[in-house]
Coordinates of C-alpha atoms in Angstrom, one line a residue:
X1062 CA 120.0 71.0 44.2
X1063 CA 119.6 73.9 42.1
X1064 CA 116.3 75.7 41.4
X1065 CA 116.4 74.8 37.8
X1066 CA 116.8 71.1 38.2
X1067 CA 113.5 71.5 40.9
X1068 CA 111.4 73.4 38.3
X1069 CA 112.6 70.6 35.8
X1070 CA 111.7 67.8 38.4
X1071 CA 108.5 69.2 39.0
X1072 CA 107.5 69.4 35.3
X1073 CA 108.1 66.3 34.7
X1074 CA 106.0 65.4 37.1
X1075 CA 103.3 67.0 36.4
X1076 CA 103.7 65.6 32.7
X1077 CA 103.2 62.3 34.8
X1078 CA 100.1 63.4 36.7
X1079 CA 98.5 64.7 34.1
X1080 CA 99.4 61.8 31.8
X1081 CA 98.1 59.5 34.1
X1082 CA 95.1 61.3 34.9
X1083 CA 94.1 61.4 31.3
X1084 CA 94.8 57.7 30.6
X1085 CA 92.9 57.0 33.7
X1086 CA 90.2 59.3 31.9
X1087 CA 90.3 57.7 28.8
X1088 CA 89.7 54.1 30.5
X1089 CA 86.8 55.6 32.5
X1090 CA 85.1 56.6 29.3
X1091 CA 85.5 53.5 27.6
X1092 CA 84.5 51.9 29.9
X1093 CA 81.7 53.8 30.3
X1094 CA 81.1 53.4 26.3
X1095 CA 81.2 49.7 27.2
X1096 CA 78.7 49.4 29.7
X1097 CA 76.3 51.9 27.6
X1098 CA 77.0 49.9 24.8
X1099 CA 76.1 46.6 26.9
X1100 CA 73.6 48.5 28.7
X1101 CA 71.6 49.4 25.0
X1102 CA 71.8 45.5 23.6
X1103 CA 70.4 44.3 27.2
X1104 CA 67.9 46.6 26.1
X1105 CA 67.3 45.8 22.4
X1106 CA 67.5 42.2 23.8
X1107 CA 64.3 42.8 26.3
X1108 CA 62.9 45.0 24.1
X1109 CA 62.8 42.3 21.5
X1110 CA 62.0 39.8 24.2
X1111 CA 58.9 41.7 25.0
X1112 CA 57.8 42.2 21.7
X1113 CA 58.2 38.4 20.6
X1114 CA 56.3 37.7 24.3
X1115 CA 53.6 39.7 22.9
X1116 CA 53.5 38.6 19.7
X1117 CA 53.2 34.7 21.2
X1118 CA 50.5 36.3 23.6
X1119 CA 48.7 37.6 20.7
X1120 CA 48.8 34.6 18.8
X1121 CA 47.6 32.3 21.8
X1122 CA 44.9 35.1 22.1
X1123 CA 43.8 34.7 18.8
X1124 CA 43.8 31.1 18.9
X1125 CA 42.0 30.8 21.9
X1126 CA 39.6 33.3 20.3
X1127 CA 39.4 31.0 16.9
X1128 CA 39.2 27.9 18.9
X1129 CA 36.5 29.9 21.4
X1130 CA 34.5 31.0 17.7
X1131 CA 34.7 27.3 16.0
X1132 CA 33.9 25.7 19.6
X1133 CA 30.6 28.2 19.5
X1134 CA 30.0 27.1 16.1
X1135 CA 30.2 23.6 16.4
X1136 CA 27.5 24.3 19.5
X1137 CA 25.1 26.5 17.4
X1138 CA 25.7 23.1 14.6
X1139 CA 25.0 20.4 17.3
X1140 CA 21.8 22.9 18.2
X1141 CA 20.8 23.2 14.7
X1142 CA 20.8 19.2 14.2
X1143 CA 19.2 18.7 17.5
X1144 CA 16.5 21.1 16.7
X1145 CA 16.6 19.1 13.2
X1146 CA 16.1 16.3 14.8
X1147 CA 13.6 16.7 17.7
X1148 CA 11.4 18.2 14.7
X1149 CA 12.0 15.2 12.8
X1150 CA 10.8 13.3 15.7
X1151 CA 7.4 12.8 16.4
X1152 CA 5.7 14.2 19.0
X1153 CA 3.3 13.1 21.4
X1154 CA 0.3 15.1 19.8
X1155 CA 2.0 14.1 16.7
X1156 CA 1.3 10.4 18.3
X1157 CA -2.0 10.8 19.3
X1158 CA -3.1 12.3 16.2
X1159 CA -1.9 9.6 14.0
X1160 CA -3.6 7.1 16.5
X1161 CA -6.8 8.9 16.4
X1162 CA -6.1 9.0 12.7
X1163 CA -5.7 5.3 12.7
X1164 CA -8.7 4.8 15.0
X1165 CA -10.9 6.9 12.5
X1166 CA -9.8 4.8 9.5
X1167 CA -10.7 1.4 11.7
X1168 CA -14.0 2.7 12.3
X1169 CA -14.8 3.5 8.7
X1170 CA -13.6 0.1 7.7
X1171 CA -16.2 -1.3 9.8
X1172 CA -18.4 0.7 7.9
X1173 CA -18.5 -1.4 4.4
X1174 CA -18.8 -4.5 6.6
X1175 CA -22.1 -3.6 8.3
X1176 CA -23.2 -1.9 4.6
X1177 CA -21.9 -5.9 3.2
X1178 CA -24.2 -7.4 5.6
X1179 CA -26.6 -5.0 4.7
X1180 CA -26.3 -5.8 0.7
X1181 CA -26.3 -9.7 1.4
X1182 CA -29.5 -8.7 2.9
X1183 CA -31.0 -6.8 0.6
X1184 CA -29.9 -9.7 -2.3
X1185 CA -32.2 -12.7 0.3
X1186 CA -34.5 -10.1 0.1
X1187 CA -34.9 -9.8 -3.7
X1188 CA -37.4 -12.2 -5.5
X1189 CA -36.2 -14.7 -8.3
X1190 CA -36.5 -13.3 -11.6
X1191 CA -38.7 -14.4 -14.0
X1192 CA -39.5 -13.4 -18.0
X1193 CA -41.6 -10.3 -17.0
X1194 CA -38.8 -8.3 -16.0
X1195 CA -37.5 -6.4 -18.6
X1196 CA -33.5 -6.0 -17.3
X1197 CA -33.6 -9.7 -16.8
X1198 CA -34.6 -10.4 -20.3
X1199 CA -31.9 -7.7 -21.7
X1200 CA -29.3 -9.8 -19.9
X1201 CA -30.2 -12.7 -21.3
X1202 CA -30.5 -11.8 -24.7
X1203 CA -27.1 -10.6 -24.1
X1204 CA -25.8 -13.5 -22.9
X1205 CA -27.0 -15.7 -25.5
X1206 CA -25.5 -13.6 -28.1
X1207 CA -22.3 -14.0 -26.4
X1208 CA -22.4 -17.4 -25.7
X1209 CA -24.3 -19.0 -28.9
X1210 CA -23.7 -22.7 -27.9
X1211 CA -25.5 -22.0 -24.4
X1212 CA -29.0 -23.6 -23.6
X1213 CA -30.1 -21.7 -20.6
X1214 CA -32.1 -23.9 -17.9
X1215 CA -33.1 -22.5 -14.4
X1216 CA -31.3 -25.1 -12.1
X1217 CA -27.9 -27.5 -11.4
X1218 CA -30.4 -30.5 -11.8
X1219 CA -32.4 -29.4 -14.5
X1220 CA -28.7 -29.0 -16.4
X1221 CA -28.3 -32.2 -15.8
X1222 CA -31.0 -34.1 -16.3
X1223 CA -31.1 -32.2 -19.8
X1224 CA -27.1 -33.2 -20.4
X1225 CA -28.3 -37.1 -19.9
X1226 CA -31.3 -37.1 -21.6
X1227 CA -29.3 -35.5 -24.9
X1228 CA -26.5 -38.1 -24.3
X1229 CA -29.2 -41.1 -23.7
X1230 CA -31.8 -40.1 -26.3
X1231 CA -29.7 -38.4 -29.4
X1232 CA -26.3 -39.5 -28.9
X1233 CA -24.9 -36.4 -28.0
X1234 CA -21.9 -35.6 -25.4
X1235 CA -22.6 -32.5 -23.0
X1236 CA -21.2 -30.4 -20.3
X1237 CA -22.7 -27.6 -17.7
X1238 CA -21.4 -25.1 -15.5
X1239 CA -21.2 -26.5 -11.9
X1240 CA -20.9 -23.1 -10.1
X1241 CA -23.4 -20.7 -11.7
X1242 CA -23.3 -17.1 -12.9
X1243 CA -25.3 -15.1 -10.7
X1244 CA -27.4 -11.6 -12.2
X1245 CA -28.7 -9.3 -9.9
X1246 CA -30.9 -6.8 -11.1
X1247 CA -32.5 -3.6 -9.3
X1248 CA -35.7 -5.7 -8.2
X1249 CA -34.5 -9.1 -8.8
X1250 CA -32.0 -12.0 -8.8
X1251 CA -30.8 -15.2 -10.0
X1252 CA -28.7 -18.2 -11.1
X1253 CA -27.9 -18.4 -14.5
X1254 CA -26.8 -22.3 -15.8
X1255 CA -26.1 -23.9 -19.2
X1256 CA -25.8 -26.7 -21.1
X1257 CA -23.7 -27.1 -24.2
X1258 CA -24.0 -30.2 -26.4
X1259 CA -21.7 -31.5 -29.0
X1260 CA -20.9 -34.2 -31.9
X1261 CA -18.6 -36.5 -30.8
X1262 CA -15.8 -37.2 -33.7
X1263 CA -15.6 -39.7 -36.7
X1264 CA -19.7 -39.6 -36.8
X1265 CA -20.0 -39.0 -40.2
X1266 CA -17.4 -37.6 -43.2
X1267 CA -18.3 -35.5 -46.1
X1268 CA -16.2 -36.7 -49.2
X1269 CA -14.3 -38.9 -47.0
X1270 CA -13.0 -36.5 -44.4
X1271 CA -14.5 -37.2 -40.9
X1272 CA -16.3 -34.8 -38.8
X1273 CA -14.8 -33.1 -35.8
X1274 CA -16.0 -32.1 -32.0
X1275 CA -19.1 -29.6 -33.3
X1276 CA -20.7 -27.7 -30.8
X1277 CA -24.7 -27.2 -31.3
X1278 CA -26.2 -23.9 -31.3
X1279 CA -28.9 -23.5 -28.5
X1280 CA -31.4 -22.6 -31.4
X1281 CA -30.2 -26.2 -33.0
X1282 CA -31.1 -27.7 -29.4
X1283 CA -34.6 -25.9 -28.7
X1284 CA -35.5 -28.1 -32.4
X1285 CA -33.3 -31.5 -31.2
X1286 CA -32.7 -34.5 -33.9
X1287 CA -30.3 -37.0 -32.9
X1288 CA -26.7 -37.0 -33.8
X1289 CA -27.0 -38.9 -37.2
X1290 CA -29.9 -36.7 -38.2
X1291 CA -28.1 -33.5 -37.1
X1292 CA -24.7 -34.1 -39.2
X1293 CA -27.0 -35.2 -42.0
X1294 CA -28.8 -31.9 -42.4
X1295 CA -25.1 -29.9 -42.0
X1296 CA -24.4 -32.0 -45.4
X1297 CA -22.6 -35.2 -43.5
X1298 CA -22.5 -38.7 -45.3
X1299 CA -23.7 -41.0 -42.3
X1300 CA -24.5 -43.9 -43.8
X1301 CA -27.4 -46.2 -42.7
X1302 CA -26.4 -45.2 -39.4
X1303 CA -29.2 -44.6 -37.1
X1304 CA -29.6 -43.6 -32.9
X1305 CA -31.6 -45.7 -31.3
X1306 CA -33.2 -45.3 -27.6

């Protein structure tokens, strides 16, 4: 073989080498590019892992710390209506106050019994009034005026015995107070009863219309007439009728 064919040989040969050699290179580096290029998205990827980790972290953290703050706050509410309560409550002081309060108002309720027993007393005590005392007789002229038709007598009995004797003797009907009206004054006391007498109807008429009920007046019955003689003098036409006892 000739030198020139060698030389030729060897050239090409070395074309080979460093043709392979540089495809080998040029594999190497992207591969290389590949597995920076894997190695930087593994990255990104934990990077971003981390980051959403923490975010989640966070917002657990915060709920817990909301859930820690309302939880605290529906404590410090429960305390506040407790403490409402228990003051709403009574106490036992409160209690024994409003016993001793109680006791107190027993005690003075005993008081206008024993003053009652006292006053009833006091009215045993008083004489019966007669016409010399002077806020006795105001009453009674007081009453009278009220009560025109009332003849005053001092008893149940004597009311009575004066209602029958004005039925009996002058033809009158009558009525009386059964339970009395009492007057107490400041040194005296007693029972105050009436009588009240009245025409019975169809008596006597005037111009032909006949009388009614008509109720005397006591100063009529201090001065008493029988019945006939009474409607007579108020203008009555009786008749020859006559009351006789």
């Amino acid at each position: 073989m000739s030198l020139k064919k060698r030389i030729i040989i060897l050239c090409i040969a070395l074309l080979l080498i460093i043709g392979v050699t540089g495809l080998i290179t040029i594999l190497f580096i992207k591969q290389h590019n590949n597995n920076s290029s894997i190695n930087v998205d593994k990255i990104k990827d934990t990077y971003n892992n981390e980051e959403t980790s923490n975010n989640n972290q966070i917002d657990i953290s915060t709920s817990e710390d909301e859930e820690i703050k309302n939880n605290n706050n529906l404590d410090t509410n429960q305390e506040i209506q407790q403490e409402e309560t228990n003051s709403k409550q009574p106490t036992i002081e409160d209690q024994e106050v409003n016993t001793s309060n109680n006791n107190d108002k027993q005690e003075q309720n005993k008081i206008p019994i024993e003053n009652n027993s006292e006053e009833n007393q006091n009215k045993t005590e008083k004489v019966v009034c007669s016409n010399n005392d002077s806020e006795f007789n105001s009453f009674i002229a007081q009453y009278k005026q009220k009560n025109p038709t009332f003849y005053i007598v001092d008893s149940l009995e004597e009311a009575k015995k004066f209602g029958n004797d004005a039925m009996n003797k002058y033809g009158y009907a009558y009525e009386y107070n059964s339970i009395p009206e009492i007057f107490e004054g400041t040194n005296c006391i007693k029972e105050i009863w009436y009588v009240r007498l009245s025409v019975p109807k169809q008596e006597c008429s005037i111009n032909g219309v006949y009388n009614d009920t008509m109720y005397l007046s006591a100063n009529d019955i201090y001065n008493i007439t029988n019945v006939f003689d009474y409607l007579r003098s108020k203008g009555y036409d009786c008749g020859t009728k006559q009351w006789y006892y």
